[in-house]
mmCIF file of C-alpha atoms in Angstrom:
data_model
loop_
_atom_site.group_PDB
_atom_site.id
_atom_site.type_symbol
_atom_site.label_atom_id
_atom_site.label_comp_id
_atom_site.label_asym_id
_atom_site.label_seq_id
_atom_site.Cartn_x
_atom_site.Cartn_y
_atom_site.Cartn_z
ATOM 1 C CA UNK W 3 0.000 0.000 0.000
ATOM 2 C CA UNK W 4 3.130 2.351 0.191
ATOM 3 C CA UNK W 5 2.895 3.585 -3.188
ATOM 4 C CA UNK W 6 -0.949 4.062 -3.099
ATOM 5 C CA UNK W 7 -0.323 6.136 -0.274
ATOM 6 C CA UNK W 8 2.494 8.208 -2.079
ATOM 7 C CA UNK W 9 -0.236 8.909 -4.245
ATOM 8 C CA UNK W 10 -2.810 10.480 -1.789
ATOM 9 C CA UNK W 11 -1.403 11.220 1.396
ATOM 10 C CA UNK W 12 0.378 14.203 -0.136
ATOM 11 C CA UNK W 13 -2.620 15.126 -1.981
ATOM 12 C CA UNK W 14 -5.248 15.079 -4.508
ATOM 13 C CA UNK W 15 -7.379 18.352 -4.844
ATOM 14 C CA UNK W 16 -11.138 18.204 -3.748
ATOM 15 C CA UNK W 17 -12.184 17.365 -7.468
ATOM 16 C CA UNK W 18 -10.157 14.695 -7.655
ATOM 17 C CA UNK W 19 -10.775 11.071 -6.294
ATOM 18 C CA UNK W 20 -9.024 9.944 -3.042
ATOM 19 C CA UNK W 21 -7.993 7.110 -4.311
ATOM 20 C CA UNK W 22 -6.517 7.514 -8.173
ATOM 21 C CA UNK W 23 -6.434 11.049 -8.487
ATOM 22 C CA UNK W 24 -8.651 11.045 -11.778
ATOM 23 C CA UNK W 25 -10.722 13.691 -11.955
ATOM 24 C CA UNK W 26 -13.494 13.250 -9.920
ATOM 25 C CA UNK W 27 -16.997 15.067 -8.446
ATOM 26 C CA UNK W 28 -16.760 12.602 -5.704
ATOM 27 C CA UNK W 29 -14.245 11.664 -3.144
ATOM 28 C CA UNK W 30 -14.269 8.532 -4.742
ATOM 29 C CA UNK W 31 -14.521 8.419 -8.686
ATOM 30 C CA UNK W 32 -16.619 5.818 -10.193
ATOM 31 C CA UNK W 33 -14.398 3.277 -11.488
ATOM 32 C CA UNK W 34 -12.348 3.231 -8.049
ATOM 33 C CA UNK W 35 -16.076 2.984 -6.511
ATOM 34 C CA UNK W 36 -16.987 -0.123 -7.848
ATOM 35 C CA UNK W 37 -13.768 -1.650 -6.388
ATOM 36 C CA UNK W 38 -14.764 -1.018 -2.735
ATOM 37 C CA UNK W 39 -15.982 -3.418 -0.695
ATOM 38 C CA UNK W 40 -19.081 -2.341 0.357
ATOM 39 C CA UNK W 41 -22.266 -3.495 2.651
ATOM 40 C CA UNK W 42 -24.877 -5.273 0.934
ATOM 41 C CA UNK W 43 -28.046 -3.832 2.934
ATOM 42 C CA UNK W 44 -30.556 -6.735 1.418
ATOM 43 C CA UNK W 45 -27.980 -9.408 3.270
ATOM 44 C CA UNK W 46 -27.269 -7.577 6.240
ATOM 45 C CA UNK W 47 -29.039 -6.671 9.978
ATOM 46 C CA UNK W 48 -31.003 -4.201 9.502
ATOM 47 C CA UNK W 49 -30.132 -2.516 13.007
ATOM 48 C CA UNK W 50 -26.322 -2.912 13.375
ATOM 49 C CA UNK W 51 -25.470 -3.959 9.425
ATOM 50 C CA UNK W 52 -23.925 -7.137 10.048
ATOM 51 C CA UNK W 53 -22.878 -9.351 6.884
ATOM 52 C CA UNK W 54 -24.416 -12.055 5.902
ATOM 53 C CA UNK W 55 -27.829 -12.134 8.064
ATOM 54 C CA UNK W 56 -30.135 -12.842 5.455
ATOM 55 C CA UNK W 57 -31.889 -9.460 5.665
ATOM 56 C CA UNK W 58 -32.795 -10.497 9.093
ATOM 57 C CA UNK W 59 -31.753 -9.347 12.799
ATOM 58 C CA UNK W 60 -28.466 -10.872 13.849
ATOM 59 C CA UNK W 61 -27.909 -13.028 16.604
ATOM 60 C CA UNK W 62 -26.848 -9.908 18.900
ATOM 61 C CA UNK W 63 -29.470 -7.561 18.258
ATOM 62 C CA UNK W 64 -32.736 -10.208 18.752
ATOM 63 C CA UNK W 65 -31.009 -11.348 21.881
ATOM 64 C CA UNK W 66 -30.048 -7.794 23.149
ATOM 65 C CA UNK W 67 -31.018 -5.137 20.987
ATOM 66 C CA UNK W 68 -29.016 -1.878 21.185
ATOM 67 C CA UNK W 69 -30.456 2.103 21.469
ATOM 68 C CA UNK W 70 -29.595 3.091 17.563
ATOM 69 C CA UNK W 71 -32.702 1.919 15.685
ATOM 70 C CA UNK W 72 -30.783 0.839 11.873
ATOM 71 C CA UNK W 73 -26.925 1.779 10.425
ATOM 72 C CA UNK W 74 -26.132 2.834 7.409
ATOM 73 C CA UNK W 75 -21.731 2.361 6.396
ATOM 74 C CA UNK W 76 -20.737 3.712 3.268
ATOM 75 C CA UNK W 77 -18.095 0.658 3.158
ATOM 76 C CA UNK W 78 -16.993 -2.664 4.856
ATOM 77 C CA UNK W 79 -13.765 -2.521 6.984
ATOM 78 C CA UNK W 80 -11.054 -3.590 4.296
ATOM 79 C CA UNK W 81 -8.612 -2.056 2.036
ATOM 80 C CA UNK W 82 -8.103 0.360 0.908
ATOM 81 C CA UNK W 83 -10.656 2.263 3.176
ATOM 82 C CA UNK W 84 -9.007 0.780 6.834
ATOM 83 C CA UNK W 85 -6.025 1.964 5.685
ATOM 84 C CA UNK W 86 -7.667 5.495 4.664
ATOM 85 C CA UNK W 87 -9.011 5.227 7.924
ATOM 86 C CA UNK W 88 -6.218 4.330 10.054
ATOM 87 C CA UNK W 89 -3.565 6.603 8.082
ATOM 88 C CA UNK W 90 -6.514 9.906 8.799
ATOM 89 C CA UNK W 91 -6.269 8.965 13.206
ATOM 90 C CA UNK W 92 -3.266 7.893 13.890
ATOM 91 C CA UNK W 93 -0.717 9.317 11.441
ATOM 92 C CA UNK W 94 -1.958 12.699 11.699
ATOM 93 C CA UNK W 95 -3.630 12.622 8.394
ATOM 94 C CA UNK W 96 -6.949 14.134 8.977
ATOM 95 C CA UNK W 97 -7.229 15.799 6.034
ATOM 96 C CA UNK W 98 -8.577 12.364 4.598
ATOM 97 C CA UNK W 99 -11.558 12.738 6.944
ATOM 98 C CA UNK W 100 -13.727 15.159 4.866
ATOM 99 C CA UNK W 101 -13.377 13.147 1.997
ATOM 100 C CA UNK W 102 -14.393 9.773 3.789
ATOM 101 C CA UNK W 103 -17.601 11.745 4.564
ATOM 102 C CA UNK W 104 -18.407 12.850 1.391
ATOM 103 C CA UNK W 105 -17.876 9.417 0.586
ATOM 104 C CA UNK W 106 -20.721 8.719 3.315
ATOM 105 C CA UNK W 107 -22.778 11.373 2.100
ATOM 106 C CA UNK W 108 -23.104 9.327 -1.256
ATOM 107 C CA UNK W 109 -24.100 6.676 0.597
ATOM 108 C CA UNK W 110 -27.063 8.728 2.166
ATOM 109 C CA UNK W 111 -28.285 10.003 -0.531
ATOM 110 C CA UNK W 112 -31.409 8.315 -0.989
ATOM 111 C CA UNK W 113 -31.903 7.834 3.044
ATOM 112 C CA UNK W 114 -34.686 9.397 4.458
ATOM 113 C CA UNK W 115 -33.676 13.019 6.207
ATOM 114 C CA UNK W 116 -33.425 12.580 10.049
ATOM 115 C CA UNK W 117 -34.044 15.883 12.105
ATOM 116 C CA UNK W 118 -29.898 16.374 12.977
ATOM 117 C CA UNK W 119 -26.899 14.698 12.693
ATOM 118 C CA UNK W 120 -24.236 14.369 15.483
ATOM 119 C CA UNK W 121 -20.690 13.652 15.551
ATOM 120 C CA UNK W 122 -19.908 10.952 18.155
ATOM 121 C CA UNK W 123 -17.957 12.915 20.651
ATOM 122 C CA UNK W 124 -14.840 12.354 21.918
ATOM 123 C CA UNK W 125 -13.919 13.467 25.625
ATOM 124 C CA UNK W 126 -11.949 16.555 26.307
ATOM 125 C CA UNK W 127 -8.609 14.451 27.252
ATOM 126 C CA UNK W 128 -8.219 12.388 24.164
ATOM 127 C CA UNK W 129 -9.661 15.740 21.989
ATOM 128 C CA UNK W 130 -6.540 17.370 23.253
ATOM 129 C CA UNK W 131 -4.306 14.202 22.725
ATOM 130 C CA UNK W 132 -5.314 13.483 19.530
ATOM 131 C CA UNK W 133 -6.160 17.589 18.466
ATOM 132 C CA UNK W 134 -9.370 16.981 16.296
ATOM 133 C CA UNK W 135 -12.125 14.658 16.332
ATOM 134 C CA UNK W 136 -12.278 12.572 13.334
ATOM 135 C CA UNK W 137 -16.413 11.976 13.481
ATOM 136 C CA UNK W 138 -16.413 15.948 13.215
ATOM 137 C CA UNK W 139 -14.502 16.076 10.323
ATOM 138 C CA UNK W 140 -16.656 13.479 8.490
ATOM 139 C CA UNK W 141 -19.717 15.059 9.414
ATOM 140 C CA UNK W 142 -18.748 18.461 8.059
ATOM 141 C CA UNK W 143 -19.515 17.811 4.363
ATOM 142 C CA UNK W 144 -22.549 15.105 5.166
ATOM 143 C CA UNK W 145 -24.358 18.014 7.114
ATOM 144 C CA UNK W 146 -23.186 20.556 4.226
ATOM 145 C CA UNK W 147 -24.361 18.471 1.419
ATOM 146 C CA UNK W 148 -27.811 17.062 2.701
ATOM 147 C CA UNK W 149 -28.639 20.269 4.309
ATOM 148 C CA UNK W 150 -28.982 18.883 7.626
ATOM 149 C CA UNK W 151 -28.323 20.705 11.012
ATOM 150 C CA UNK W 152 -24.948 19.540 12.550
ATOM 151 C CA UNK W 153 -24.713 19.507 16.383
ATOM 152 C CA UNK W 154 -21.513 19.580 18.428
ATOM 153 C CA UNK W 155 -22.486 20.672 21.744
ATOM 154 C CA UNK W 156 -25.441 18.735 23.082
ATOM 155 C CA UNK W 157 -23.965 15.291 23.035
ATOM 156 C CA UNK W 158 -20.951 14.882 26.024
ATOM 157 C CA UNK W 159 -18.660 12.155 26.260
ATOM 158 C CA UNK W 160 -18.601 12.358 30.110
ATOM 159 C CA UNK W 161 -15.667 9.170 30.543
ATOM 160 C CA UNK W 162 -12.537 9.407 29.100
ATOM 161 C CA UNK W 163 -12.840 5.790 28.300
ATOM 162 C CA UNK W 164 -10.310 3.215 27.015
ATOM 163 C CA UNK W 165 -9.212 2.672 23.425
ATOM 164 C CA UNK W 166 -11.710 0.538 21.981
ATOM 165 C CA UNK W 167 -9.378 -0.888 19.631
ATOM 166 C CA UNK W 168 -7.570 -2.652 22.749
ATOM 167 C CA UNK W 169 -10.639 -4.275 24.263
ATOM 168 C CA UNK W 170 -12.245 -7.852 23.320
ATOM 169 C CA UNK W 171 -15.658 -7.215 22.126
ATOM 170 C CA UNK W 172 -17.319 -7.590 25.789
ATOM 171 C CA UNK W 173 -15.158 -5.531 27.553
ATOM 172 C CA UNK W 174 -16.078 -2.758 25.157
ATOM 173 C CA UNK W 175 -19.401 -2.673 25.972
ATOM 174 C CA UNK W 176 -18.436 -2.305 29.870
ATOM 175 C CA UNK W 177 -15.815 0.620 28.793
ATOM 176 C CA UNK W 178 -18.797 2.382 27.385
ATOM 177 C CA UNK W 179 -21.376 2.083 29.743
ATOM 178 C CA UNK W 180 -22.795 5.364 30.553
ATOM 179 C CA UNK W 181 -19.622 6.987 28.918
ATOM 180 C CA UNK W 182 -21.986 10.156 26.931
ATOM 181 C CA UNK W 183 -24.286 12.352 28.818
ATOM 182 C CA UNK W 184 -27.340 14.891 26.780
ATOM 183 C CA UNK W 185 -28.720 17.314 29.099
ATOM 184 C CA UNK W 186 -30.695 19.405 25.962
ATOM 185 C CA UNK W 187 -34.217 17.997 25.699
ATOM 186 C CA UNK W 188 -33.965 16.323 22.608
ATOM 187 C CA UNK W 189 -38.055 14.790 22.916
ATOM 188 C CA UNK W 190 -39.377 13.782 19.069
ATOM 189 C CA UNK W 191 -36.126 14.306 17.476
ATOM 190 C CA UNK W 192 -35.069 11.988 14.685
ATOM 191 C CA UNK W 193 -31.261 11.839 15.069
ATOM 192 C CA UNK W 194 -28.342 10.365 13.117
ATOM 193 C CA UNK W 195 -24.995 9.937 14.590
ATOM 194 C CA UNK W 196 -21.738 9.744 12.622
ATOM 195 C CA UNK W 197 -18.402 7.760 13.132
ATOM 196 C CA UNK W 198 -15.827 6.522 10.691
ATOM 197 C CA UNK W 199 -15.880 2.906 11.978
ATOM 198 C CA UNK W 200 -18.575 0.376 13.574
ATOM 199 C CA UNK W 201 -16.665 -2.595 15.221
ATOM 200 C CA UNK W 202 -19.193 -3.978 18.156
ATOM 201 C CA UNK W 203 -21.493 -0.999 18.151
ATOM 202 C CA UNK W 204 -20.622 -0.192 21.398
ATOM 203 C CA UNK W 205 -20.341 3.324 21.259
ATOM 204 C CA UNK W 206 -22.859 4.242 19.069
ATOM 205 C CA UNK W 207 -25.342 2.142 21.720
ATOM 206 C CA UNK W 208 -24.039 4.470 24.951
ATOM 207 C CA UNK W 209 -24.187 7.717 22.482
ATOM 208 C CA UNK W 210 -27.880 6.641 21.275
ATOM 209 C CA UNK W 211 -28.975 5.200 25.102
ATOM 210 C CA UNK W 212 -27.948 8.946 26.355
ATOM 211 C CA UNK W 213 -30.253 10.639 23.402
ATOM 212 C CA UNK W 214 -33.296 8.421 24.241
ATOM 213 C CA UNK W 215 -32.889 9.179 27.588
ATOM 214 C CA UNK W 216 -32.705 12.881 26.835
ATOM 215 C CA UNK W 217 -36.517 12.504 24.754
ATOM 216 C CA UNK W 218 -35.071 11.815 21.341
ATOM 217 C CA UNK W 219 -37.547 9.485 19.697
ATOM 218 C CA UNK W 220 -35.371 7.212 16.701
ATOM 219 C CA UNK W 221 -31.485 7.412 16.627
ATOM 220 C CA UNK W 222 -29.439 5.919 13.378
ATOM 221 C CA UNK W 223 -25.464 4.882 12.871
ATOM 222 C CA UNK W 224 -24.049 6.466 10.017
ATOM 223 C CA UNK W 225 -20.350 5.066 9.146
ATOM 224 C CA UNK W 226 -17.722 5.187 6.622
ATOM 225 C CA UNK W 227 -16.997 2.163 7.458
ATOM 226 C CA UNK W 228 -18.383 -1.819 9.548
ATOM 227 C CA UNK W 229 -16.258 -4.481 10.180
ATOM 228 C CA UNK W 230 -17.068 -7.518 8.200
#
């Protein structure tokens, strides 16, 4: 992948795609769109977008079913989007980010309008560790381009939690418990919140749990990206 990243990581112009540099309207041109793996929603859960279900609920969400009420992901969690992904939080490459979620935005196109969209939130600590907040950036062009209101101070991540990416998939639902906090009435609101990846839905659950506890009446997961 070292080469492929030669050729975006030092940049590719907003009219050209992330990925080959042709010109482009998207973040992603066609051709290099039809090479992405990508979710395939008439096979999948229908609330958390797990492969391979058939269309129906998953094993997980009949037996415990989380807050968020469906997910939408642009991609699945492979090449070259991880490393897009991966290369945008931890090598300091967030410029990537806004592309990712115009990438998303594609994705939503058809998707009925929910009332606002909200970044997952990160807590102050690891804002200031890692100096922006990658659901933000992503959001950005999704609120721009669908016209939807983008909110960034309602939702609190009140528990500077571990990395998720260390945990085994039960242990990151106890790191999340009650880790956000909404003290803004949010009662009838359709809401859609936004994060680059869904691995055990974890987060999204706490983020949604603290929204229907604040009034709001249907939350969604939007991601760039689920894990297979």
């Amino acid at each position: 992948m070292s080469n492929l990243f030669d050729k975006f990581l030092n940049y590719i112009s907003p009219t050209q795609c992330l990925l080959c540099a042709a010109s482009s309207q998207d973040a992603v041109c066609v051709d290099c769109f039809a090479t992405l793996v990508r979710p395939q929603p008439a096979q999948s859960c229908p609330c958390c977008a797990r492969q391979s279900t058939q269309g129906l609920l998953c094993g997980a969400c009949s037996k415990t079913p989380p807050e968020f009420d469906a997910t939408i992901a642009a991609f699945l969690y492979a090449d070259p989007i991880a490393s897009l992904i991966q290369a945008a939080k931890f090598a300091g490459r967030w410029s990537l980010l806004p592309p990712l979620g115009d990438a998303l935005a594609t994705a939503l196109v058809h998707t009925q309008r929910p009332d606002l969209i909200i970044p997952l939130p990160l807590h102050p600590e690891r804002l200031k560790e890692r100096g922006f907040n990658q659901a933000l950036e992503i959001a950005r062009p999704i609120a721009k381009r669908l016209q939807l209101p983008l909110d960034i101070g309602h939702l609190c991540r009140n528990k500077n939690t571990e990395h998720q990416a260390r945990l085994s998939a039960n242990a990151r639902w106890r790191n999340m418990r009650n880790a956000f906090i909404c003290h803004t009435p949010m009662h009838g609101l359709r809401i859609a919140l936004i994060d680059d990846v869904m691995t055990s839905g974890a987060s999204m659950h706490a983020a949604a749990k603290a929204l229907k506890t604040a009034g709001a009446l249907e939350v969604f997961a939007w991601v760039v990206a689920r894990t297979p």
